[in-house]
């Protein structure tokens, strides 16, 4: 169960790195901090977040490599965050495939999933950076980032929110049927129904994102047929909804 054990630090280089460097760690262990001095995002980017204003945490889980859950993790984790912060859907918090959480095209939450395989088991560290009360962002991301406080106009209690996100992670990962989670993810996914560009075998290609499969891979319709895409990133070009 996620959150069965818990550590809090006022400051850390990064919560993912902290967990990755532990010799032994019990599954479900959560580490949370108010400030990261070397927070990491996907693709080698830095993750910058003002001290004490956001949710910055990581947890560890063990998954059998043969289990489809491993490839579905981006879907399951981003769906959990969406449902925790916007249970009714009133804020229109959406997923951007594979695992960004966005609202009105701006990023609300980034998720960094890193796994190391030992035999038939993968030890997975999941890091979540959720913009909560930060209202001003660095100039380079100002136009593309948002926070819950900006969306709702009111400050949000980070401790209560952390509890809600962890509850939702436990529910989606351990109690919701995979097919139902995929269906709910698709209903929230802003990538589906878009023209997207993506890298495939060194070439930039373009197609219509039409769905995701049971392993969380994006289905993209091209002139030659439907491609099952398991890369890590697509660019949204336009909506045709
Ligand atoms: C992304 O690039 O979208 C992923 C960002 C992930 C940031 C979180 S913050 C907590 C955890 N610790 C890190 O160093 N990164 C993740």
PDB file of C-alpha atoms and ligand atoms in Angstrom:
ATOM      1  CA  UNK A   1       0.000   0.000   0.000  1.00  0.00           C
ATOM      2  CA  UNK A   2       1.367   3.399  -0.968  1.00  0.00           C
ATOM      3  CA  UNK A   3       1.995   5.545   2.111  1.00  0.00           C
ATOM      4  CA  UNK A   4       2.386   2.628   4.525  1.00  0.00           C
ATOM      5  CA  UNK A   5       5.682   4.258   5.545  1.00  0.00           C
ATOM      6  CA  UNK A   6       6.527   7.887   5.147  1.00  0.00           C
ATOM      7  CA  UNK A   7       9.472  10.324   5.423  1.00  0.00           C
ATOM      8  CA  UNK A   8       9.399  14.118   5.270  1.00  0.00           C
ATOM      9  CA  UNK A   9      12.380  16.428   4.624  1.00  0.00           C
ATOM     10  CA  UNK A  10      12.420  20.205   4.571  1.00  0.00           C
ATOM     11  CA  UNK A  11      14.869  20.040   1.697  1.00  0.00           C
ATOM     12  CA  UNK A  12      16.428  17.338  -0.469  1.00  0.00           C
ATOM     13  CA  UNK A  13      18.351  17.310  -3.744  1.00  0.00           C
ATOM     14  CA  UNK A  14      15.441  15.287  -5.176  1.00  0.00           C
ATOM     15  CA  UNK A  15      12.888  12.791  -3.906  1.00  0.00           C
ATOM     16  CA  UNK A  16      13.389  10.336  -6.798  1.00  0.00           C
ATOM     17  CA  UNK A  17      17.149  10.359  -6.293  1.00  0.00           C
ATOM     18  CA  UNK A  18      16.751   9.915  -2.546  1.00  0.00           C
ATOM     19  CA  UNK A  19      14.644   6.747  -3.023  1.00  0.00           C
ATOM     20  CA  UNK A  20      16.825   5.402  -5.832  1.00  0.00           C
ATOM     21  CA  UNK A  21      19.888   5.691  -3.612  1.00  0.00           C
ATOM     22  CA  UNK A  22      18.419   3.814  -0.652  1.00  0.00           C
ATOM     23  CA  UNK A  23      19.935   0.364  -0.250  1.00  0.00           C
ATOM     24  CA  UNK A  24      16.640  -1.158   0.863  1.00  0.00           C
ATOM     25  CA  UNK A  25      13.216   0.367   0.791  1.00  0.00           C
ATOM     26  CA  UNK A  26       9.851  -1.136   1.574  1.00  0.00           C
ATOM     27  CA  UNK A  27       7.282  -1.030  -1.226  1.00  0.00           C
ATOM     28  CA  UNK A  28       4.862   1.844  -0.794  1.00  0.00           C
ATOM     29  CA  UNK A  29       7.385   4.024   1.035  1.00  0.00           C
ATOM     30  CA  UNK A  30       6.695   7.735   0.402  1.00  0.00           C
ATOM     31  CA  UNK A  31       9.231  10.536   0.644  1.00  0.00           C
ATOM     32  CA  UNK A  32       8.051  14.128   0.539  1.00  0.00           C
ATOM     33  CA  UNK A  33       9.893  17.417   0.673  1.00  0.00           C
ATOM     34  CA  UNK A  34       9.180  21.145   0.661  1.00  0.00           C
ATOM     35  CA  UNK A  35      12.131  22.001  -1.543  1.00  0.00           C
ATOM     36  CA  UNK A  36      14.246  20.200  -4.117  1.00  0.00           C
ATOM     37  CA  UNK A  37      17.649  21.658  -4.914  1.00  0.00           C
ATOM     38  CA  UNK A  38      18.186  19.358  -7.914  1.00  0.00           C
ATOM     39  CA  UNK A  39      14.697  18.213  -8.890  1.00  0.00           C
ATOM     40  CA  UNK A  40      14.606  16.278 -12.135  1.00  0.00           C
ATOM     41  CA  UNK A  41      12.016  16.158 -14.879  1.00  0.00           C
ATOM     42  CA  UNK A  42      11.732  13.866 -17.872  1.00  0.00           C
ATOM     43  CA  UNK A  43      14.246  14.028 -20.701  1.00  0.00           C
ATOM     44  CA  UNK A  44      17.048  15.278 -18.456  1.00  0.00           C
ATOM     45  CA  UNK A  45      15.225  18.548 -17.700  1.00  0.00           C
ATOM     46  CA  UNK A  46      15.280  20.204 -14.302  1.00  0.00           C
ATOM     47  CA  UNK A  47      12.081  20.434 -12.249  1.00  0.00           C
ATOM     48  CA  UNK A  48      11.900  23.825 -10.564  1.00  0.00           C
ATOM     49  CA  UNK A  49       9.345  24.473  -7.837  1.00  0.00           C
ATOM     50  CA  UNK A  50       9.231  27.196  -5.195  1.00  0.00           C
ATOM     51  CA  UNK A  51       9.904  26.130  -1.600  1.00  0.00           C
ATOM     52  CA  UNK A  52       6.854  25.140   0.433  1.00  0.00           C
ATOM     53  CA  UNK A  53       4.297  25.900  -2.278  1.00  0.00           C
ATOM     54  CA  UNK A  54       3.837  22.616  -4.125  1.00  0.00           C
ATOM     55  CA  UNK A  55       3.649  18.861  -3.707  1.00  0.00           C
ATOM     56  CA  UNK A  56       6.988  17.176  -4.369  1.00  0.00           C
ATOM     57  CA  UNK A  57       7.040  13.505  -3.508  1.00  0.00           C
ATOM     58  CA  UNK A  58       8.078  10.061  -4.657  1.00  0.00           C
ATOM     59  CA  UNK A  59       7.146   6.527  -3.776  1.00  0.00           C
ATOM     60  CA  UNK A  60       8.500   3.115  -4.502  1.00  0.00           C
ATOM     61  CA  UNK A  61       6.610   0.083  -5.786  1.00  0.00           C
ATOM     62  CA  UNK A  62       7.645  -3.360  -6.974  1.00  0.00           C
ATOM     63  CA  UNK A  63       5.988  -4.767 -10.086  1.00  0.00           C
ATOM     64  CA  UNK A  64       6.547  -8.095 -11.867  1.00  0.00           C
ATOM     65  CA  UNK A  65       8.116  -7.383 -15.250  1.00  0.00           C
ATOM     66  CA  UNK A  66       5.601  -9.764 -16.844  1.00  0.00           C
ATOM     67  CA  UNK A  67       2.703  -7.727 -15.403  1.00  0.00           C
ATOM     68  CA  UNK A  68       1.067  -5.309 -17.864  1.00  0.00           C
ATOM     69  CA  UNK A  69       0.805  -2.885 -14.924  1.00  0.00           C
ATOM     70  CA  UNK A  70       4.404  -1.865 -15.608  1.00  0.00           C
ATOM     71  CA  UNK A  71       3.666  -0.376 -19.013  1.00  0.00           C
ATOM     72  CA  UNK A  72       0.323   0.994 -17.770  1.00  0.00           C
ATOM     73  CA  UNK A  73       1.897   2.931 -14.874  1.00  0.00           C
ATOM     74  CA  UNK A  74       1.954   6.302 -16.698  1.00  0.00           C
ATOM     75  CA  UNK A  75      -1.782   5.923 -17.364  1.00  0.00           C
ATOM     76  CA  UNK A  76      -2.629   4.761 -13.840  1.00  0.00           C
ATOM     77  CA  UNK A  77      -0.558   7.413 -12.051  1.00  0.00           C
ATOM     78  CA  UNK A  78      -1.706  10.373 -14.149  1.00  0.00           C
ATOM     79  CA  UNK A  79      -5.332   9.244 -13.876  1.00  0.00           C
ATOM     80  CA  UNK A  80      -4.952   9.065 -10.079  1.00  0.00           C
ATOM     81  CA  UNK A  81      -3.651  12.643  -9.921  1.00  0.00           C
ATOM     82  CA  UNK A  82      -6.481  13.905 -12.153  1.00  0.00           C
ATOM     83  CA  UNK A  83      -9.142  12.195 -10.084  1.00  0.00           C
ATOM     84  CA  UNK A  84      -7.628  13.426  -6.808  1.00  0.00           C
ATOM     85  CA  UNK A  85      -7.408  17.092  -7.806  1.00  0.00           C
ATOM     86  CA  UNK A  86     -10.567  17.251  -9.924  1.00  0.00           C
ATOM     87  CA  UNK A  87     -12.914  14.447  -8.894  1.00  0.00           C
ATOM     88  CA  UNK A  88     -16.004  15.963 -10.492  1.00  0.00           C
ATOM     89  CA  UNK A  89     -14.209  17.061 -13.667  1.00  0.00           C
ATOM     90  CA  UNK A  90     -15.403  20.633 -13.111  1.00  0.00           C
ATOM     91  CA  UNK A  91     -11.885  22.055 -13.461  1.00  0.00           C
ATOM     92  CA  UNK A  92     -11.332  20.144 -16.721  1.00  0.00           C
ATOM     93  CA  UNK A  93      -8.049  18.691 -15.514  1.00  0.00           C
ATOM     94  CA  UNK A  94      -6.876  16.363 -18.293  1.00  0.00           C
ATOM     95  CA  UNK A  95      -4.080  13.970 -19.100  1.00  0.00           C
ATOM     96  CA  UNK A  96      -1.654  14.569 -21.946  1.00  0.00           C
ATOM     97  CA  UNK A  97      -0.319  11.228 -23.148  1.00  0.00           C
ATOM     98  CA  UNK A  98       1.556   9.548 -21.652  1.00  0.00           C
ATOM     99  CA  UNK A  99       1.580  11.075 -18.173  1.00  0.00           C
ATOM    100  CA  UNK A 100       1.379  14.844 -17.984  1.00  0.00           C
ATOM    101  CA  UNK A 101      -1.532  16.373 -16.122  1.00  0.00           C
ATOM    102  CA  UNK A 102      -2.711  19.586 -17.743  1.00  0.00           C
ATOM    103  CA  UNK A 103      -5.487  22.124 -17.528  1.00  0.00           C
ATOM    104  CA  UNK A 104      -6.350  24.498 -20.368  1.00  0.00           C
ATOM    105  CA  UNK A 105      -3.228  23.322 -22.195  1.00  0.00           C
ATOM    106  CA  UNK A 106      -0.959  24.275 -19.278  1.00  0.00           C
ATOM    107  CA  UNK A 107       1.001  21.789 -17.200  1.00  0.00           C
ATOM    108  CA  UNK A 108      -0.283  21.220 -13.682  1.00  0.00           C
ATOM    109  CA  UNK A 109       1.694  18.137 -12.735  1.00  0.00           C
ATOM    110  CA  UNK A 110       4.727  16.267 -14.020  1.00  0.00           C
ATOM    111  CA  UNK A 111       5.397  12.604 -13.318  1.00  0.00           C
ATOM    112  CA  UNK A 112       8.784  10.904 -13.494  1.00  0.00           C
ATOM    113  CA  UNK A 113       8.718   7.081 -13.505  1.00  0.00           C
ATOM    114  CA  UNK A 114      12.072   5.326 -13.223  1.00  0.00           C
ATOM    115  CA  UNK A 115      12.503   1.574 -12.971  1.00  0.00           C
ATOM    116  CA  UNK A 116      15.342  -0.829 -12.374  1.00  0.00           C
ATOM    117  CA  UNK A 117      14.840  -4.482 -13.265  1.00  0.00           C
ATOM    118  CA  UNK A 118      16.214  -7.289 -11.096  1.00  0.00           C
ATOM    119  CA  UNK A 119      15.280 -10.703 -12.416  1.00  0.00           C
ATOM    120  CA  UNK A 120      11.537 -10.897 -12.804  1.00  0.00           C
ATOM    121  CA  UNK A 121      10.842  -7.829 -10.677  1.00  0.00           C
ATOM    122  CA  UNK A 122      11.032  -4.135 -11.455  1.00  0.00           C
ATOM    123  CA  UNK A 123      11.625  -1.721  -8.605  1.00  0.00           C
ATOM    124  CA  UNK A 124       9.862   1.437  -9.698  1.00  0.00           C
ATOM    125  CA  UNK A 125      10.314   4.927  -8.298  1.00  0.00           C
ATOM    126  CA  UNK A 126       7.454   7.275  -9.150  1.00  0.00           C
ATOM    127  CA  UNK A 127       8.016  11.004  -8.638  1.00  0.00           C
ATOM    128  CA  UNK A 128       5.174  13.504  -8.663  1.00  0.00           C
ATOM    129  CA  UNK A 129       5.562  17.264  -8.922  1.00  0.00           C
ATOM    130  CA  UNK A 130       2.162  18.913  -8.556  1.00  0.00           C
ATOM    131  CA  UNK A 131       1.893  22.691  -8.761  1.00  0.00           C
ATOM    132  CA  UNK A 132      -0.340  23.659  -5.857  1.00  0.00           C
ATOM    133  CA  UNK A 133       0.029  27.204  -4.505  1.00  0.00           C
ATOM    134  CA  UNK A 134       2.731  28.602  -6.775  1.00  0.00           C
ATOM    135  CA  UNK A 135       1.376  31.554  -8.743  1.00  0.00           C
ATOM    136  CA  UNK A 136       4.480  32.771 -10.535  1.00  0.00           C
ATOM    137  CA  UNK A 137       6.762  30.638 -12.661  1.00  0.00           C
ATOM    138  CA  UNK A 138      10.168  31.099 -14.270  1.00  0.00           C
ATOM    139  CA  UNK A 139       9.929  33.107 -17.511  1.00  0.00           C
ATOM    140  CA  UNK A 140      10.775  30.041 -19.638  1.00  0.00           C
ATOM    141  CA  UNK A 141       7.739  28.080 -18.383  1.00  0.00           C
ATOM    142  CA  UNK A 142       5.423  30.951 -17.447  1.00  0.00           C
ATOM    143  CA  UNK A 143       3.208  30.465 -20.492  1.00  0.00           C
ATOM    144  CA  UNK A 144       2.981  26.698 -20.163  1.00  0.00           C
ATOM    145  CA  UNK A 145       2.587  26.058 -16.407  1.00  0.00           C
ATOM    146  CA  UNK A 146      -0.350  26.413 -14.062  1.00  0.00           C
ATOM    147  CA  UNK A 147      -1.229  25.535 -10.461  1.00  0.00           C
ATOM    148  CA  UNK A 148      -4.320  24.619  -8.467  1.00  0.00           C
ATOM    149  CA  UNK A 149      -4.302  28.038  -6.780  1.00  0.00           C
ATOM    150  CA  UNK A 150      -4.268  29.764 -10.178  1.00  0.00           C
ATOM    151  CA  UNK A 151      -7.108  27.545 -11.413  1.00  0.00           C
ATOM    152  CA  UNK A 152      -9.346  27.820  -8.366  1.00  0.00           C
ATOM    153  CA  UNK A 153      -8.360  31.263  -7.075  1.00  0.00           C
ATOM    154  CA  UNK A 154      -7.859  29.940  -3.529  1.00  0.00           C
ATOM    155  CA  UNK A 155      -4.885  28.491  -1.633  1.00  0.00           C
ATOM    156  CA  UNK A 156      -4.954  24.720  -1.219  1.00  0.00           C
ATOM    157  CA  UNK A 157      -3.899  22.774   1.910  1.00  0.00           C
ATOM    158  CA  UNK A 158      -0.968  20.648   0.695  1.00  0.00           C
ATOM    159  CA  UNK A 159      -1.204  18.059   3.457  1.00  0.00           C
ATOM    160  CA  UNK A 160      -4.860  17.309   2.788  1.00  0.00           C
ATOM    161  CA  UNK A 161      -4.146  17.201  -0.938  1.00  0.00           C
ATOM    162  CA  UNK A 162      -1.243  14.763  -0.448  1.00  0.00           C
ATOM    163  CA  UNK A 163      -3.614  12.446   1.435  1.00  0.00           C
ATOM    164  CA  UNK A 164      -6.141  12.644  -1.407  1.00  0.00           C
ATOM    165  CA  UNK A 165      -3.532  11.877  -4.077  1.00  0.00           C
ATOM    166  CA  UNK A 166      -2.200   8.904  -2.104  1.00  0.00           C
ATOM    167  CA  UNK A 167      -5.730   7.570  -1.508  1.00  0.00           C
ATOM    168  CA  UNK A 168      -6.469   7.850  -5.192  1.00  0.00           C
ATOM    169  CA  UNK A 169      -3.188   6.133  -6.148  1.00  0.00           C
ATOM    170  CA  UNK A 170      -4.080   3.224  -3.872  1.00  0.00           C
ATOM    171  CA  UNK A 171      -7.577   3.020  -5.315  1.00  0.00           C
ATOM    172  CA  UNK A 172      -6.585   3.184  -8.989  1.00  0.00           C
ATOM    173  CA  UNK A 173      -3.494   0.947  -8.688  1.00  0.00           C
ATOM    174  CA  UNK A 174      -4.986  -1.733  -6.470  1.00  0.00           C
ATOM    175  CA  UNK A 175      -8.770  -1.634  -6.781  1.00  0.00           C
ATOM    176  CA  UNK A 176      -9.862  -0.323 -10.176  1.00  0.00           C
ATOM    177  CA  UNK A 177      -9.966  -2.844 -13.031  1.00  0.00           C
ATOM    178  CA  UNK A 178      -7.345  -2.062 -15.676  1.00  0.00           C
ATOM    179  CA  UNK A 179      -9.905  -1.794 -18.512  1.00  0.00           C
ATOM    180  CA  UNK A 180     -11.961   0.657 -16.448  1.00  0.00           C
ATOM    181  CA  UNK A 181      -8.843   2.747 -15.666  1.00  0.00           C
ATOM    182  CA  UNK A 182      -7.938   2.880 -19.366  1.00  0.00           C
ATOM    183  CA  UNK A 183     -11.481   3.961 -20.198  1.00  0.00           C
ATOM    184  CA  UNK A 184     -11.395   6.711 -17.563  1.00  0.00           C
ATOM    185  CA  UNK A 185      -7.949   7.850 -18.703  1.00  0.00           C
ATOM    186  CA  UNK A 186      -9.169   8.076 -22.309  1.00  0.00           C
ATOM    187  CA  UNK A 187     -12.151  10.156 -21.241  1.00  0.00           C
ATOM    188  CA  UNK A 188      -9.721  12.626 -19.626  1.00  0.00           C
ATOM    189  CA  UNK A 189      -7.030  12.495 -22.311  1.00  0.00           C
ATOM    190  CA  UNK A 190      -6.509  15.659 -24.312  1.00  0.00           C
ATOM    191  CA  UNK A 191      -4.219  13.886 -26.801  1.00  0.00           C
ATOM    192  CA  UNK A 192      -6.990  11.677 -28.209  1.00  0.00           C
ATOM    193  CA  UNK A 193      -8.682  13.307 -31.169  1.00  0.00           C
ATOM    194  CA  UNK A 194      -5.626  15.404 -32.001  1.00  0.00           C
ATOM    195  CA  UNK A 195      -3.241  15.573 -34.877  1.00  0.00           C
ATOM    196  CA  UNK A 196       0.115  14.774 -33.276  1.00  0.00           C
ATOM    197  CA  UNK A 197       3.728  14.636 -34.351  1.00  0.00           C
ATOM    198  CA  UNK A 198       6.109  12.043 -32.949  1.00  0.00           C
ATOM    199  CA  UNK A 199       9.549  10.541 -33.479  1.00  0.00           C
ATOM    200  CA  UNK A 200       9.644   7.050 -34.920  1.00  0.00           C
ATOM    201  CA  UNK A 201      12.917   5.323 -35.853  1.00  0.00           C
ATOM    202  CA  UNK A 202      14.672   8.650 -36.288  1.00  0.00           C
ATOM    203  CA  UNK A 203      11.942  10.243 -38.420  1.00  0.00           C
ATOM    204  CA  UNK A 204       9.384  12.863 -37.479  1.00  0.00           C
ATOM    205  CA  UNK A 205       5.931  11.568 -38.357  1.00  0.00           C
ATOM    206  CA  UNK A 206       2.418  12.939 -38.142  1.00  0.00           C
ATOM    207  CA  UNK A 207      -0.884  11.171 -37.476  1.00  0.00           C
ATOM    208  CA  UNK A 208      -4.220  11.291 -35.692  1.00  0.00           C
ATOM    209  CA  UNK A 209      -4.204  10.043 -32.080  1.00  0.00           C
ATOM    210  CA  UNK A 210      -7.291   7.835 -31.905  1.00  0.00           C
ATOM    211  CA  UNK A 211      -6.989   5.935 -28.614  1.00  0.00           C
ATOM    212  CA  UNK A 212      -4.765   3.954 -26.294  1.00  0.00           C
ATOM    213  CA  UNK A 213      -4.495   0.185 -25.994  1.00  0.00           C
ATOM    214  CA  UNK A 214      -4.592  -2.068 -22.909  1.00  0.00           C
ATOM    215  CA  UNK A 215      -0.862  -1.466 -22.342  1.00  0.00           C
ATOM    216  CA  UNK A 216      -1.224   2.310 -22.402  1.00  0.00           C
ATOM    217  CA  UNK A 217       0.333   2.711 -25.851  1.00  0.00           C
ATOM    218  CA  UNK A 218      -0.975   5.447 -28.122  1.00  0.00           C
ATOM    219  CA  UNK A 219      -2.862   4.403 -31.259  1.00  0.00           C
ATOM    220  CA  UNK A 220      -2.024   6.773 -34.101  1.00  0.00           C
ATOM    221  CA  UNK A 221      -3.750   6.640 -37.477  1.00  0.00           C
ATOM    222  CA  UNK A 222      -1.405   7.335 -40.372  1.00  0.00           C
ATOM    223  CA  UNK A 223      -2.038   7.091 -44.123  1.00  0.00           C
ATOM    224  CA  UNK A 224      -0.711   3.487 -44.099  1.00  0.00           C
ATOM    225  CA  UNK A 225      -2.794   2.306 -41.135  1.00  0.00           C
ATOM    226  CA  UNK A 226      -2.888   2.449 -37.338  1.00  0.00           C
ATOM    227  CA  UNK A 227       0.470   2.527 -35.537  1.00  0.00           C
ATOM    228  CA  UNK A 228       0.826   1.383 -31.910  1.00  0.00           C
ATOM    229  CA  UNK A 229       3.205   3.954 -30.449  1.00  0.00           C
ATOM    230  CA  UNK A 230       5.119   3.361 -27.232  1.00  0.00           C
ATOM    231  CA  UNK A 231       7.515   6.331 -27.350  1.00  0.00           C
ATOM    232  CA  UNK A 232       7.694   8.804 -24.533  1.00  0.00           C
ATOM    233  CA  UNK A 233       6.403  12.026 -26.061  1.00  0.00           C
ATOM    234  CA  UNK A 234       4.110  13.419 -28.736  1.00  0.00           C
ATOM    235  CA  UNK A 235       3.518  17.026 -29.785  1.00  0.00           C
ATOM    236  CA  UNK A 236      -0.066  18.212 -30.103  1.00  0.00           C
ATOM    237  CA  UNK A 237      -0.597  19.935 -33.443  1.00  0.00           C
ATOM    238  CA  UNK A 238      -4.301  20.708 -33.582  1.00  0.00           C
ATOM    239  CA  UNK A 239      -7.609  19.500 -32.282  1.00  0.00           C
ATOM    240  CA  UNK A 240     -10.189  18.016 -34.589  1.00  0.00           C
ATOM    241  CA  UNK A 241     -12.919  17.552 -32.033  1.00  0.00           C
TER     242      UNK A 241
HETATM  243  C1  LIG B   1       8.256  15.963 -15.937  1.00  0.00           C
HETATM  244  O1  LIG B   1       9.269  16.347 -16.531  1.00  0.00           O
HETATM  245  O2  LIG B   1       7.141  16.237 -16.361  1.00  0.00           O
HETATM  246  C2  LIG B   1       8.377  15.149 -14.676  1.00  0.00           C
HETATM  247  C3  LIG B   1       8.579  16.006 -13.472  1.00  0.00           C
HETATM  248  C4  LIG B   1       8.667  15.215 -12.195  1.00  0.00           C
HETATM  249  C5  LIG B   1       9.014  16.070 -10.994  1.00  0.00           C
HETATM  250  C6  LIG B   1       8.951  15.311  -9.708  1.00  0.00           C
HETATM  251  S1  LIG B   1       9.042  16.348  -8.298  1.00  0.00           S
HETATM  252  C7  LIG B   1       9.240  14.962  -7.252  1.00  0.00           C
HETATM  253  C8  LIG B   1      10.123  13.984  -7.983  1.00  0.00           C
HETATM  254  N1  LIG B   1      11.534  14.243  -7.719  1.00  0.00           N
HETATM  255  C9  LIG B   1      12.189  14.639  -8.811  1.00  0.00           C
HETATM  256  O3  LIG B   1      13.391  14.944  -8.862  1.00  0.00           O
HETATM  257  N2  LIG B   1      11.347  14.695  -9.847  1.00  0.00           N
HETATM  258  C10 LIG B   1      10.016  14.254  -9.488  1.00  0.00           C
END
